[in-house]
JSON list of C-alpha atoms in Angstrom, two decimals:
[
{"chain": "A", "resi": 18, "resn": "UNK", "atom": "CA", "xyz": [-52.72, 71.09, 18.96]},
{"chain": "A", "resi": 19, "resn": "UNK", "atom": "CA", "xyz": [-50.47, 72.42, 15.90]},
{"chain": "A", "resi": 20, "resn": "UNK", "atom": "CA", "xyz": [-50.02, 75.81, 17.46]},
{"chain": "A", "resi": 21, "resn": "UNK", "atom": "CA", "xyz": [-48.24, 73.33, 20.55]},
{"chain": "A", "resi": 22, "resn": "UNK", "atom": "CA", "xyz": [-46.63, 71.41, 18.63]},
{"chain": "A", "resi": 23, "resn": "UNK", "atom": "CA", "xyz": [-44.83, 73.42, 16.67]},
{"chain": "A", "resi": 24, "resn": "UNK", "atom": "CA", "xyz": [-44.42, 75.63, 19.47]},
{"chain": "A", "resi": 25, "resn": "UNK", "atom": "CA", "xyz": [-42.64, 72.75, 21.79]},
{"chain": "A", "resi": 26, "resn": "UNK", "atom": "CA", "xyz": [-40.92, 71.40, 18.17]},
{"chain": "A", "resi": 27, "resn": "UNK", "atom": "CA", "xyz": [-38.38, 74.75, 18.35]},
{"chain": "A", "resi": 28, "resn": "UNK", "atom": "CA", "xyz": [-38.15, 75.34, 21.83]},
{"chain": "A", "resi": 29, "resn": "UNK", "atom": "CA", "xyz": [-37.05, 71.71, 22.22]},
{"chain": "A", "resi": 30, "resn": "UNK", "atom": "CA", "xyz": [-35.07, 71.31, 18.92]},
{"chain": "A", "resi": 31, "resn": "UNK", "atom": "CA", "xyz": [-33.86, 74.61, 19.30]},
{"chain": "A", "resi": 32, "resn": "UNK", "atom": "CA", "xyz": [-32.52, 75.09, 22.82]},
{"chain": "A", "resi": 33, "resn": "UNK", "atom": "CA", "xyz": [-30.32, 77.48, 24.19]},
{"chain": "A", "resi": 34, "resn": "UNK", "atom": "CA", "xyz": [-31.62, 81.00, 24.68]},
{"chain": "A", "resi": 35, "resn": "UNK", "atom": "CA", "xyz": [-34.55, 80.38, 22.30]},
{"chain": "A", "resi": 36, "resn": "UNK", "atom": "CA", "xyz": [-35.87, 77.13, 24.67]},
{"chain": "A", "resi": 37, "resn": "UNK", "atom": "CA", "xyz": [-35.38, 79.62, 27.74]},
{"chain": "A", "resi": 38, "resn": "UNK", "atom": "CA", "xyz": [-37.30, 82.37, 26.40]},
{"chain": "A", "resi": 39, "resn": "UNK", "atom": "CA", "xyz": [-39.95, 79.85, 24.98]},
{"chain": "A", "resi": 40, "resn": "UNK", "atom": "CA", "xyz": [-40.19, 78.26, 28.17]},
{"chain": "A", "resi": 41, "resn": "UNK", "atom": "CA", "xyz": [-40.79, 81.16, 30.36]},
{"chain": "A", "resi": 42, "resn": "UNK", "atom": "CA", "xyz": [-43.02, 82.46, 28.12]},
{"chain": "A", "resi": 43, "resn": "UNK", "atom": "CA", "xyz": [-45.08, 79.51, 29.08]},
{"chain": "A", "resi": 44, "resn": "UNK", "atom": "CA", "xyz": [-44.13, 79.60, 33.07]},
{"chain": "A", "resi": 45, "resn": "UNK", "atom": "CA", "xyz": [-45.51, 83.04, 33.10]},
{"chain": "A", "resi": 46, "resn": "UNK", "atom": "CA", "xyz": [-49.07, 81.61, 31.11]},
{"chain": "A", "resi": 47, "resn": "UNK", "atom": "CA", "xyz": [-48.84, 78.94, 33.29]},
{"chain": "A", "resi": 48, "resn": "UNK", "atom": "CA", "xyz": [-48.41, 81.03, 36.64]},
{"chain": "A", "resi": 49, "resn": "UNK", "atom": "CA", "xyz": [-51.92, 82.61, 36.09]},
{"chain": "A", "resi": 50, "resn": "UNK", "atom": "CA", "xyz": [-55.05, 80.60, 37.81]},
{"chain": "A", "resi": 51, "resn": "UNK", "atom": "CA", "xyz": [-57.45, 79.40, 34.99]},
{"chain": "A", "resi": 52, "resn": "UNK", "atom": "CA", "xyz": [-60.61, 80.80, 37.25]},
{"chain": "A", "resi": 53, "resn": "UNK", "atom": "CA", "xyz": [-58.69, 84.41, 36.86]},
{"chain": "A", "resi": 54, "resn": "UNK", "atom": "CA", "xyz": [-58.54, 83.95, 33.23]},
{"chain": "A", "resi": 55, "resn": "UNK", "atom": "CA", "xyz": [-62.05, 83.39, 32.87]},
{"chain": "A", "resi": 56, "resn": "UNK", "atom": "CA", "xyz": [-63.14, 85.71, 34.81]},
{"chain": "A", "resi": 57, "resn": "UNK", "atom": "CA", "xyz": [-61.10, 88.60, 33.34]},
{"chain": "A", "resi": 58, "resn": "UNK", "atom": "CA", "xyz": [-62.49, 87.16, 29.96]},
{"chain": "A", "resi": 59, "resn": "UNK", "atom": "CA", "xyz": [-65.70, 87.56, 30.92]},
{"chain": "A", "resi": 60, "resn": "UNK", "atom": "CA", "xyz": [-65.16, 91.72, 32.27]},
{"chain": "A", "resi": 61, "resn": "UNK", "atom": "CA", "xyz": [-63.26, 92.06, 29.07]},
{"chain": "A", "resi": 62, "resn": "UNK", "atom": "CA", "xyz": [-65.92, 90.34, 26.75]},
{"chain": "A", "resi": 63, "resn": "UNK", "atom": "CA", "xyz": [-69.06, 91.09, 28.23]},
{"chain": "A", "resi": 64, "resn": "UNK", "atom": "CA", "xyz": [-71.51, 91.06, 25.24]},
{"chain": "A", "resi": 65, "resn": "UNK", "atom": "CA", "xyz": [-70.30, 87.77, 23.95]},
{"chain": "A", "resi": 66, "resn": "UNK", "atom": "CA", "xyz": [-71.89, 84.79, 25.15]},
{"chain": "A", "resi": 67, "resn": "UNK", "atom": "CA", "xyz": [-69.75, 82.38, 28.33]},
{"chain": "A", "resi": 68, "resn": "UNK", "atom": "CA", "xyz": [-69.09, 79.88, 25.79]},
{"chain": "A", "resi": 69, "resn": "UNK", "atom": "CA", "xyz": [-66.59, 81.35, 23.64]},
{"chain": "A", "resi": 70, "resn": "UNK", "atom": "CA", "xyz": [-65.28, 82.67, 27.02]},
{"chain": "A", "resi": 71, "resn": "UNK", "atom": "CA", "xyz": [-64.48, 79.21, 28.32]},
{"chain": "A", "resi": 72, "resn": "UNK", "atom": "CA", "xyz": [-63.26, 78.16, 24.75]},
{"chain": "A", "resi": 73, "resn": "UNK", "atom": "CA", "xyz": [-60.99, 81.49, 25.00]},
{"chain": "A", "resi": 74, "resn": "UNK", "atom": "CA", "xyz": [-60.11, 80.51, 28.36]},
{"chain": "A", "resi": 75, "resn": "UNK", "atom": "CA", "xyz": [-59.02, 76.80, 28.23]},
{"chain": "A", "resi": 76, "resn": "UNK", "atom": "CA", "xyz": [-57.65, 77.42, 24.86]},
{"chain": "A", "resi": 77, "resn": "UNK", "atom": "CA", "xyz": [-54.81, 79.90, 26.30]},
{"chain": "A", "resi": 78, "resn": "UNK", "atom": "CA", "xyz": [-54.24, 77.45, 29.32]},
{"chain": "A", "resi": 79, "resn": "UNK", "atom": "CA", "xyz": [-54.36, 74.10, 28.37]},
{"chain": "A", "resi": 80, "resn": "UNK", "atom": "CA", "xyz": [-51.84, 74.35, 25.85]},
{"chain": "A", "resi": 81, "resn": "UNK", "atom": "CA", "xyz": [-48.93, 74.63, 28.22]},
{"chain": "A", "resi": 82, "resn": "UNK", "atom": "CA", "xyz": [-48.33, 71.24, 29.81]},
{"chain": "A", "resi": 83, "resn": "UNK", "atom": "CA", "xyz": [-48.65, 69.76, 26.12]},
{"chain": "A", "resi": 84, "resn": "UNK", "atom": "CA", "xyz": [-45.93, 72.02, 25.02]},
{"chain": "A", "resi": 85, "resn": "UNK", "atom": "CA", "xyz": [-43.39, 71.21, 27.78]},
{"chain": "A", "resi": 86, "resn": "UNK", "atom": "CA", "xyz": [-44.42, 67.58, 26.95]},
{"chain": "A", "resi": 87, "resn": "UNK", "atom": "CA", "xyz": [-43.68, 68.13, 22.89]},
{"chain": "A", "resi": 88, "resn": "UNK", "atom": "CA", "xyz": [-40.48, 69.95, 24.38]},
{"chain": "A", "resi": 89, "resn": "UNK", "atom": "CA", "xyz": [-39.10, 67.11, 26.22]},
{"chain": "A", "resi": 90, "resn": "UNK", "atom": "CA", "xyz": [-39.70, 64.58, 23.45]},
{"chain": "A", "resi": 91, "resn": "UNK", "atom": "CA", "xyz": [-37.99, 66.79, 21.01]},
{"chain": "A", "resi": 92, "resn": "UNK", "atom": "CA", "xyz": [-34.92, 66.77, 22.99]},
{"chain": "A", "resi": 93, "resn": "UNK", "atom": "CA", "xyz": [-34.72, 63.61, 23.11]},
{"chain": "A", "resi": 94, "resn": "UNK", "atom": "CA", "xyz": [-35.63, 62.37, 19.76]},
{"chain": "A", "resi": 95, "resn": "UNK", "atom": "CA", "xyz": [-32.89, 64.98, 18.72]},
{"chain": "A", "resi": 96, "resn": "UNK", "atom": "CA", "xyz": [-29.98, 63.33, 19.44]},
{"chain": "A", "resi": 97, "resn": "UNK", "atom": "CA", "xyz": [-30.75, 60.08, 17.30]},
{"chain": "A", "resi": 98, "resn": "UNK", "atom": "CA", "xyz": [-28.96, 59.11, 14.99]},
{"chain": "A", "resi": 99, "resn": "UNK", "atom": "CA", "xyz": [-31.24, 59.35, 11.86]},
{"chain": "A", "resi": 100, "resn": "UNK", "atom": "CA", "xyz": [-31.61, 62.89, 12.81]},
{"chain": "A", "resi": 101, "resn": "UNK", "atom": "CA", "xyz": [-27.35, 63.64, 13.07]},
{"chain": "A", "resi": 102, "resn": "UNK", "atom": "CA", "xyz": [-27.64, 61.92, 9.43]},
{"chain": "A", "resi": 103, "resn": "UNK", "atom": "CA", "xyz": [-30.49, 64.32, 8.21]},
{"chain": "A", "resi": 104, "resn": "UNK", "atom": "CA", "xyz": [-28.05, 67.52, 9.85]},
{"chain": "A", "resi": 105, "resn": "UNK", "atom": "CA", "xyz": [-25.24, 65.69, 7.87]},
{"chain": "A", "resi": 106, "resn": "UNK", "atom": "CA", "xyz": [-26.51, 65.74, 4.70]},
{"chain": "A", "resi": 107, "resn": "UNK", "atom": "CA", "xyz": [-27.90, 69.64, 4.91]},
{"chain": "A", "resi": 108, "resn": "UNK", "atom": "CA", "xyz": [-31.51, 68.90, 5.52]},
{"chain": "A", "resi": 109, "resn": "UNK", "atom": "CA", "xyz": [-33.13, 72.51, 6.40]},
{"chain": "A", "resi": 110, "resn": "UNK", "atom": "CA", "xyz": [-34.23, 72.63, 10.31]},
{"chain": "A", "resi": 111, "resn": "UNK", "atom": "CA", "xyz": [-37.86, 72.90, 9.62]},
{"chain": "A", "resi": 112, "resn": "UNK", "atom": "CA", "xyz": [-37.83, 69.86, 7.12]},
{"chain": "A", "resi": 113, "resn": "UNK", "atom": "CA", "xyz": [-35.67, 67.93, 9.83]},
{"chain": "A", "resi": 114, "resn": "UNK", "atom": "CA", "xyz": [-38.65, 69.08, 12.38]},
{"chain": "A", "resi": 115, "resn": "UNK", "atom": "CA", "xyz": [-41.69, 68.57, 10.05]},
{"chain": "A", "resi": 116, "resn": "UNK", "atom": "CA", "xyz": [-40.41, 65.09, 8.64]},
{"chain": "A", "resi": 117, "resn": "UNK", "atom": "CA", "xyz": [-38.41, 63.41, 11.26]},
{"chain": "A", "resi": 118, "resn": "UNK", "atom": "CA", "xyz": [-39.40, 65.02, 14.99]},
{"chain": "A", "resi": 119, "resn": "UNK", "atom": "CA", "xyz": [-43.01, 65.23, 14.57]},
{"chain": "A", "resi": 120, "resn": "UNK", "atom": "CA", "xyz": [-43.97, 62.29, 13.56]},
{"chain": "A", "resi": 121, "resn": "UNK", "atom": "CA", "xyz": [-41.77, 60.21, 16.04]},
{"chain": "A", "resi": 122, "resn": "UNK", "atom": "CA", "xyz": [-43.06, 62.27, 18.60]},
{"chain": "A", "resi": 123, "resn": "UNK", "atom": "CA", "xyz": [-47.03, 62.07, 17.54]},
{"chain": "A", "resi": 124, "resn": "UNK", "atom": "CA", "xyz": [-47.43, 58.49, 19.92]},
{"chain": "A", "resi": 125, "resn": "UNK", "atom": "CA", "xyz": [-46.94, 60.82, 23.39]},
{"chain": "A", "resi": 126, "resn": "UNK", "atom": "CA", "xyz": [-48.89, 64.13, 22.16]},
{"chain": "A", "resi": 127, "resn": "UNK", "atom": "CA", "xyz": [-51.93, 61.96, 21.27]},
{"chain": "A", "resi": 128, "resn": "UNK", "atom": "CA", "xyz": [-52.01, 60.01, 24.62]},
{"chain": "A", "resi": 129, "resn": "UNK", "atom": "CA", "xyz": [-51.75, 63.83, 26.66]},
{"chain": "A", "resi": 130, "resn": "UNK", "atom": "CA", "xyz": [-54.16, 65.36, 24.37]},
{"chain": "A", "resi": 131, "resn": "UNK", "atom": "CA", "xyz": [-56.80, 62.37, 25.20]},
{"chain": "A", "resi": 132, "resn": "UNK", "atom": "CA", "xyz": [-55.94, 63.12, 28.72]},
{"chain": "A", "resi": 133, "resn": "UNK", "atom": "CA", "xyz": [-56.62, 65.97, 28.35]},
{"chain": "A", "resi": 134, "resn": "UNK", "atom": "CA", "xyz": [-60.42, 65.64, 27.54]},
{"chain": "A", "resi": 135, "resn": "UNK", "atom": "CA", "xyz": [-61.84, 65.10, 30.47]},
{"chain": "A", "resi": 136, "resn": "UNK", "atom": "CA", "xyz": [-59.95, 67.51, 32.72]},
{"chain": "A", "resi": 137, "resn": "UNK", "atom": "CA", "xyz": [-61.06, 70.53, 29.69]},
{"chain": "A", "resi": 138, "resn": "UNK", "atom": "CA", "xyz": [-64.62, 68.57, 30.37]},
{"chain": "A", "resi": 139, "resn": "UNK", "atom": "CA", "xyz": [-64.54, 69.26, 34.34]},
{"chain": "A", "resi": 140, "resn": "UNK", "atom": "CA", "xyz": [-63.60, 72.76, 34.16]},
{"chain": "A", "resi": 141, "resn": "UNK", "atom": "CA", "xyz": [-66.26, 73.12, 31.50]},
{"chain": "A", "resi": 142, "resn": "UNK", "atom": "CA", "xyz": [-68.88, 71.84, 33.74]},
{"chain": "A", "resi": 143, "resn": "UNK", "atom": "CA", "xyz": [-67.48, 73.38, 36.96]},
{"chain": "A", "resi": 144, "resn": "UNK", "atom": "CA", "xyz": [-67.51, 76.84, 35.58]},
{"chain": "A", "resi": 145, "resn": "UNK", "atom": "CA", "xyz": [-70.97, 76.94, 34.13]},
{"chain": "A", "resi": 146, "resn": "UNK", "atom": "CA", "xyz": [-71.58, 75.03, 37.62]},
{"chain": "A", "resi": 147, "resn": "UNK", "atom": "CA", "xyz": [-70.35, 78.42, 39.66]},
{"chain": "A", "resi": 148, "resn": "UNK", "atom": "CA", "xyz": [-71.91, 80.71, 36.92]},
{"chain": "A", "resi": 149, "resn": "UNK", "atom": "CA", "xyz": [-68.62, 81.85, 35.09]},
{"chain": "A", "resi": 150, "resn": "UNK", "atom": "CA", "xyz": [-69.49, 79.90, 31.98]},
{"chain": "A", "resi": 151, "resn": "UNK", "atom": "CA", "xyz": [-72.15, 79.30, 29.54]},
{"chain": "A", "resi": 152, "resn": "UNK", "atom": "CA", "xyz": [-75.39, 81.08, 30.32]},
{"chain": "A", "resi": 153, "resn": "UNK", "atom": "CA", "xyz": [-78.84, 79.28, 31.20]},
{"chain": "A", "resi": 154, "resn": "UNK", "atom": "CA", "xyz": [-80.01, 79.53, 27.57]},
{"chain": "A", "resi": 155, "resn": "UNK", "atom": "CA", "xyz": [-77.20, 77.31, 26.23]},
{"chain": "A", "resi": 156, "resn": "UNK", "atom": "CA", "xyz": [-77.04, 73.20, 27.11]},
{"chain": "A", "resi": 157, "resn": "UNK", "atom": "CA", "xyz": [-74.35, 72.61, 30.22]},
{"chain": "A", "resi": 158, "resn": "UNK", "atom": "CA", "xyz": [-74.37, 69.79, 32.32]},
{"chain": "A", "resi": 159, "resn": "UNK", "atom": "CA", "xyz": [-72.49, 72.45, 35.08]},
{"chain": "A", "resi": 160, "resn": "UNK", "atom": "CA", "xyz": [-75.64, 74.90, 34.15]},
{"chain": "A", "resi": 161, "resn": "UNK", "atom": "CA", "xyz": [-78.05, 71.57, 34.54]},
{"chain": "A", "resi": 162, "resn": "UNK", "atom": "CA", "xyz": [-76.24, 70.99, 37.86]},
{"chain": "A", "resi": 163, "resn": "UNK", "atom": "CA", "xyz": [-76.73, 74.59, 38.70]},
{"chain": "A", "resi": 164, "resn": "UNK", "atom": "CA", "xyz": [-80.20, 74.67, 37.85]},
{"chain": "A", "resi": 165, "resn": "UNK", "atom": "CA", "xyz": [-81.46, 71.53, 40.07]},
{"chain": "A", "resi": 166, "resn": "UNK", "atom": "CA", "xyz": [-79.71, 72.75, 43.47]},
{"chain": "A", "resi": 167, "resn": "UNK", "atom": "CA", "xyz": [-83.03, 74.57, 44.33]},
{"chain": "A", "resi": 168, "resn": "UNK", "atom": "CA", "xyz": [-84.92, 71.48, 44.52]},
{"chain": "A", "resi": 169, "resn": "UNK", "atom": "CA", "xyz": [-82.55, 69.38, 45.21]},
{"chain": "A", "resi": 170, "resn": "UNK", "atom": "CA", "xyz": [-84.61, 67.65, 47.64]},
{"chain": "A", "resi": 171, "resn": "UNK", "atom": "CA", "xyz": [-88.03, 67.36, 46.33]},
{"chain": "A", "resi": 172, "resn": "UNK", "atom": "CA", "xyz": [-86.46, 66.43, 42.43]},
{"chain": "A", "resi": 173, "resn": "UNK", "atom": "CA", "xyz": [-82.79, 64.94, 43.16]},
{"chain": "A", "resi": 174, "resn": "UNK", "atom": "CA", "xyz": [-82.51, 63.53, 39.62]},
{"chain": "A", "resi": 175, "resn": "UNK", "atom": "CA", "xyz": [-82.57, 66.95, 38.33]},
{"chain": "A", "resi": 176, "resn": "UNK", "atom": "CA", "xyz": [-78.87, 66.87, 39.47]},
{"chain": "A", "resi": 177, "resn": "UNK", "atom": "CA", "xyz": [-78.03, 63.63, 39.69]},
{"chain": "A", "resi": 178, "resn": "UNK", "atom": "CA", "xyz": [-78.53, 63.01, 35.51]},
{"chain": "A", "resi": 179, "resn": "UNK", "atom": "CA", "xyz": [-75.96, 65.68, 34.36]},
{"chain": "A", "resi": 180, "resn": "UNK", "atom": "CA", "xyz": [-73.57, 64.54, 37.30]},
{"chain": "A", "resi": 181, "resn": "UNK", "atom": "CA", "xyz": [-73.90, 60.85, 35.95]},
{"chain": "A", "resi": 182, "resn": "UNK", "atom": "CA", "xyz": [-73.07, 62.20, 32.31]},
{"chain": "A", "resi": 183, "resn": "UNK", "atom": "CA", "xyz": [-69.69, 63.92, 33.32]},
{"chain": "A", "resi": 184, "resn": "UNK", "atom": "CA", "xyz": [-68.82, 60.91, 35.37]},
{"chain": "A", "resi": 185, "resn": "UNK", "atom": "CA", "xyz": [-69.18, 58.61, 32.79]},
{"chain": "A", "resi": 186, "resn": "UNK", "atom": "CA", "xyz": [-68.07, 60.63, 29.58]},
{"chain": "A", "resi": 187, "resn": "UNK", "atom": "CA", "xyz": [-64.67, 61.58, 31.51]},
{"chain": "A", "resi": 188, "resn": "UNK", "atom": "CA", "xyz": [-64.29, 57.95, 32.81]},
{"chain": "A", "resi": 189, "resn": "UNK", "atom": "CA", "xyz": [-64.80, 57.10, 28.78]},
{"chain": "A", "resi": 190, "resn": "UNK", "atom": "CA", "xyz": [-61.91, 59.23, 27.85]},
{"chain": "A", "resi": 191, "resn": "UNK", "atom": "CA", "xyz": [-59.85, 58.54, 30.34]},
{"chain": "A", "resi": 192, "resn": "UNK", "atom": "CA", "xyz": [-60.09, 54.84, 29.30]},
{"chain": "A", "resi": 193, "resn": "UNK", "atom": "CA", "xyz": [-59.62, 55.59, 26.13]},
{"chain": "A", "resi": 194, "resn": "UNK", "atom": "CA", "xyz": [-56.06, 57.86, 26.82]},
{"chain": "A", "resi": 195, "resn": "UNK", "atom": "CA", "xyz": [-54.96, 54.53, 28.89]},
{"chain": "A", "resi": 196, "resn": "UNK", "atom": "CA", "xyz": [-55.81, 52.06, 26.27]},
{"chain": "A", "resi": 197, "resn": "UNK", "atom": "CA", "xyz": [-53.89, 54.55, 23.59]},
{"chain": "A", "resi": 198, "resn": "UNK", "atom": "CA", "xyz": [-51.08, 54.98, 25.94]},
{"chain": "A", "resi": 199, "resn": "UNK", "atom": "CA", "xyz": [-50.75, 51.29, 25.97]},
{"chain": "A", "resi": 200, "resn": "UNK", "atom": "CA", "xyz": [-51.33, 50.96, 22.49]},
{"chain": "A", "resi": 201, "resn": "UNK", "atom": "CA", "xyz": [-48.71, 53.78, 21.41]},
{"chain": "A", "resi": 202, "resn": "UNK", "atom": "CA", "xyz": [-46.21, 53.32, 23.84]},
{"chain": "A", "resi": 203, "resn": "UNK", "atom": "CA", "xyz": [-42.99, 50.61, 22.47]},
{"chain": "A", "resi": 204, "resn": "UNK", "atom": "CA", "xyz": [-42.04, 50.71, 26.15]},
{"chain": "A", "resi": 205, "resn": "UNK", "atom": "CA", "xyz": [-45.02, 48.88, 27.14]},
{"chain": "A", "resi": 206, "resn": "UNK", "atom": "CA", "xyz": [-45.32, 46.36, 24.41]},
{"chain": "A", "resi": 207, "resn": "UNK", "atom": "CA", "xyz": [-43.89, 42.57, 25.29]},
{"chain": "A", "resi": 208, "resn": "UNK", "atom": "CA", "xyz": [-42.35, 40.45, 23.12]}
]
């Protein structure tokens, strides 16, 4: 989250030839399937256990859409007004970033990183599901899912418990990004 931010903070306050190179930097990361990641982690690491892997994995991935996000609210909170008087009166670019951008910006980056949640939560589960993430040793509902197909028939709880647990935790986050979109969002708010 503060690598992102302050990533998307210069690209966007930036602009020019620094916001082009920091945005294809993040095309490029972005261009590469999350599956390939993983599974070039897992070659390259292969005495570490699938856990840090998948943390590896989603860490250099998820970050992207956040940072076009941060990006895009940048350039528009740069062109306010209380920002033109910070320029005016010599404030130094990071203090203008760290003081002014950020936090007016915080609202949007906390509703996309709750949204986040439960997709990181899926590909979790989905990857120790297909064997690319955290070994049989460690807790995963995708290993628990893995682990009942074999008697699926005789013991179908075995698989339907851990598929009930991802349902429900990513339909709790994904009420609580709505309820903190419409709680951070001035747009939304009547009166």
């Amino acid at each position: 989250l503060f690598i992102v931010v302050i990533y998307g903070s210069i690209s966007g306050y930036e602009g020019g030839k620094v916001d082009e190179i920091m945005m294809r930097i993040v095309d490029i990361i972005n261009s590469v399937p999350l599956t390939l990641y993983v599974i070039l982690l897992m070659v390259w690491f292969r005495k570490s256990d699938g856990l840090t892997n998948i943390i590896i994995a989603l860490s250099t991935v998820y970050w992207v859409s956040m940072a076009r996000l941060v990006r895009g609210q940048m350039l528009s909170i740069k062109e306010q007004e209380f920002v033109l008087a910070a320029r005016t009166i010599g404030v130094p670019k990071h203090k203008i970033i760290a003081r002014h951008l950020i936090p007016n910006a915080m609202g949007p980056i906390i509703v996309s990183m709750a949204m986040m949640i439960p997709s990181a939560i899926f590909t979790e589960a989905f990857l120790s599901f297909i064997g690319l993430g955290v070994s049989a040793p460690q807790a995963s509902w995708g290993t628990l899912a893995n682990n009942a197909l074999p008697g699926l028939v005789t013991y179908p709880y075995q698989l339907f418990f851990p598929a009930l647990a991802i349902a429900i935790t990513i339909l709790a986050f994904n009420f609580l990004g709505d309820g903190l979109r419409d709680a951070l969002d001035p747009r939304l708010r009547k009166g």
